[in-house]
GROMACS .gro file of C-alpha atoms in nm:
model
   90
    1UNK     CA    1   0.000   0.000   0.000
    2UNK     CA    2   0.287   0.236   0.078
    3UNK     CA    3   0.434   0.188  -0.272
    4UNK     CA    4   0.104   0.281  -0.437
    5UNK     CA    5   0.082   0.601  -0.229
    6UNK     CA    6   0.435   0.703  -0.329
    7UNK     CA    7   0.360   0.642  -0.699
    8UNK     CA    8   0.039   0.844  -0.675
    9UNK     CA    9   0.229   1.128  -0.509
   10UNK     CA   10   0.494   1.127  -0.782
   11UNK     CA   11   0.229   1.127  -1.056
   12UNK     CA   12   0.049   1.415  -0.884
   13UNK     CA   13   0.367   1.622  -0.848
   14UNK     CA   14   0.464   1.562  -1.212
   15UNK     CA   15   0.111   1.650  -1.327
   16UNK     CA   16   0.107   1.982  -1.140
   17UNK     CA   17   0.462   2.064  -1.252
   18UNK     CA   18   0.360   2.015  -1.614
   19UNK     CA   19   0.044   2.219  -1.559
   20UNK     CA   20   0.244   2.502  -1.401
   21UNK     CA   21   0.498   2.497  -1.684
   22UNK     CA   22   0.220   2.510  -1.943
   23UNK     CA   23   0.058   2.807  -1.764
   24UNK     CA   24   0.393   2.989  -1.744
   25UNK     CA   25   0.469   2.948  -2.113
   26UNK     CA   26   0.115   3.049  -2.207
   27UNK     CA   27   0.167   3.379  -2.025
   28UNK     CA   28   0.513   3.426  -2.180
   29UNK     CA   29   0.394   3.358  -2.536
   30UNK     CA   30   0.085   3.579  -2.502
   31UNK     CA   31   0.302   3.865  -2.375
   32UNK     CA   32   0.048   3.964  -2.108
   33UNK     CA   33   0.174   4.014  -1.756
   34UNK     CA   34  -0.114   3.949  -1.513
   35UNK     CA   35   0.067   4.145  -1.241
   36UNK     CA   36   0.115   4.453  -1.460
   37UNK     CA   37  -0.184   4.468  -1.699
   38UNK     CA   38  -0.173   4.676  -2.019
   39UNK     CA   39  -0.304   5.031  -2.019
   40UNK     CA   40  -0.613   5.121  -2.224
   41UNK     CA   41  -0.622   5.456  -2.401
   42UNK     CA   42  -0.901   5.608  -2.606
   43UNK     CA   43  -0.817   5.839  -2.896
   44UNK     CA   44  -1.075   6.044  -3.085
   45UNK     CA   45  -1.014   6.127  -3.450
   46UNK     CA   46  -1.241   6.395  -3.593
   47UNK     CA   47  -1.123   6.334  -3.948
   48UNK     CA   48  -1.084   6.009  -4.141
   49UNK     CA   49  -0.854   5.733  -4.022
   50UNK     CA   50  -0.800   5.572  -4.359
   51UNK     CA   51  -0.593   5.255  -4.335
   52UNK     CA   52  -0.625   5.214  -3.958
   53UNK     CA   53  -0.753   4.869  -3.863
   54UNK     CA   54  -0.814   4.664  -3.552
   55UNK     CA   55  -0.493   4.481  -3.460
   56UNK     CA   56  -0.257   4.744  -3.607
   57UNK     CA   57   0.062   4.811  -3.414
   58UNK     CA   58   0.090   5.130  -3.209
   59UNK     CA   59   0.434   5.291  -3.228
   60UNK     CA   60   0.576   5.584  -3.036
   61UNK     CA   61   0.911   5.721  -3.157
   62UNK     CA   62   0.954   5.407  -3.366
   63UNK     CA   63   0.907   5.170  -3.071
   64UNK     CA   64   0.624   4.916  -3.073
   65UNK     CA   65   0.421   4.986  -2.758
   66UNK     CA   66   0.080   4.831  -2.821
   67UNK     CA   67  -0.200   4.763  -3.064
   68UNK     CA   68  -0.535   4.896  -3.183
   69UNK     CA   69  -0.795   4.700  -2.986
   70UNK     CA   70  -1.124   4.844  -3.112
   71UNK     CA   71  -1.270   5.116  -3.332
   72UNK     CA   72  -1.613   5.277  -3.307
   73UNK     CA   73  -1.779   5.515  -3.549
   74UNK     CA   74  -1.938   5.796  -3.350
   75UNK     CA   75  -2.084   6.132  -3.438
   76UNK     CA   76  -1.840   6.331  -3.652
   77UNK     CA   77  -1.546   6.094  -3.603
   78UNK     CA   78  -1.395   5.769  -3.489
   79UNK     CA   79  -1.315   5.658  -3.134
   80UNK     CA   80  -1.017   5.421  -3.121
   81UNK     CA   81  -0.927   5.204  -2.822
   82UNK     CA   82  -0.554   5.138  -2.785
   83UNK     CA   83  -0.396   4.880  -2.556
   84UNK     CA   84  -0.039   4.979  -2.469
   85UNK     CA   85   0.230   4.856  -2.233
   86UNK     CA   86   0.219   5.007  -1.883
   87UNK     CA   87   0.420   5.324  -1.831
   88UNK     CA   88   0.369   5.463  -2.183
   89UNK     CA   89   0.297   5.834  -2.181
   90UNK     CA   90   0.152   6.019  -2.475
   0.00000   0.00000   0.00000
């Protein structure tokens, strides 16, 4: 009986180690830090935004800092939601 308990413990530890590793690499690949979430900014354009699409990269001084998350057509313009890395100042 003691041998079966030890095997079950080893299987459990290996299972949770694999699960933890999978969760870690999922966070790394997605690029989202749950402890420092991205900042959401809203930008209003009163004229056309020809060529701007959801998913486009946001660059400041040539550095990639985020992406276009959503676009809404409102009265007399377009409201664009940007998701940028924390600490970015515009």
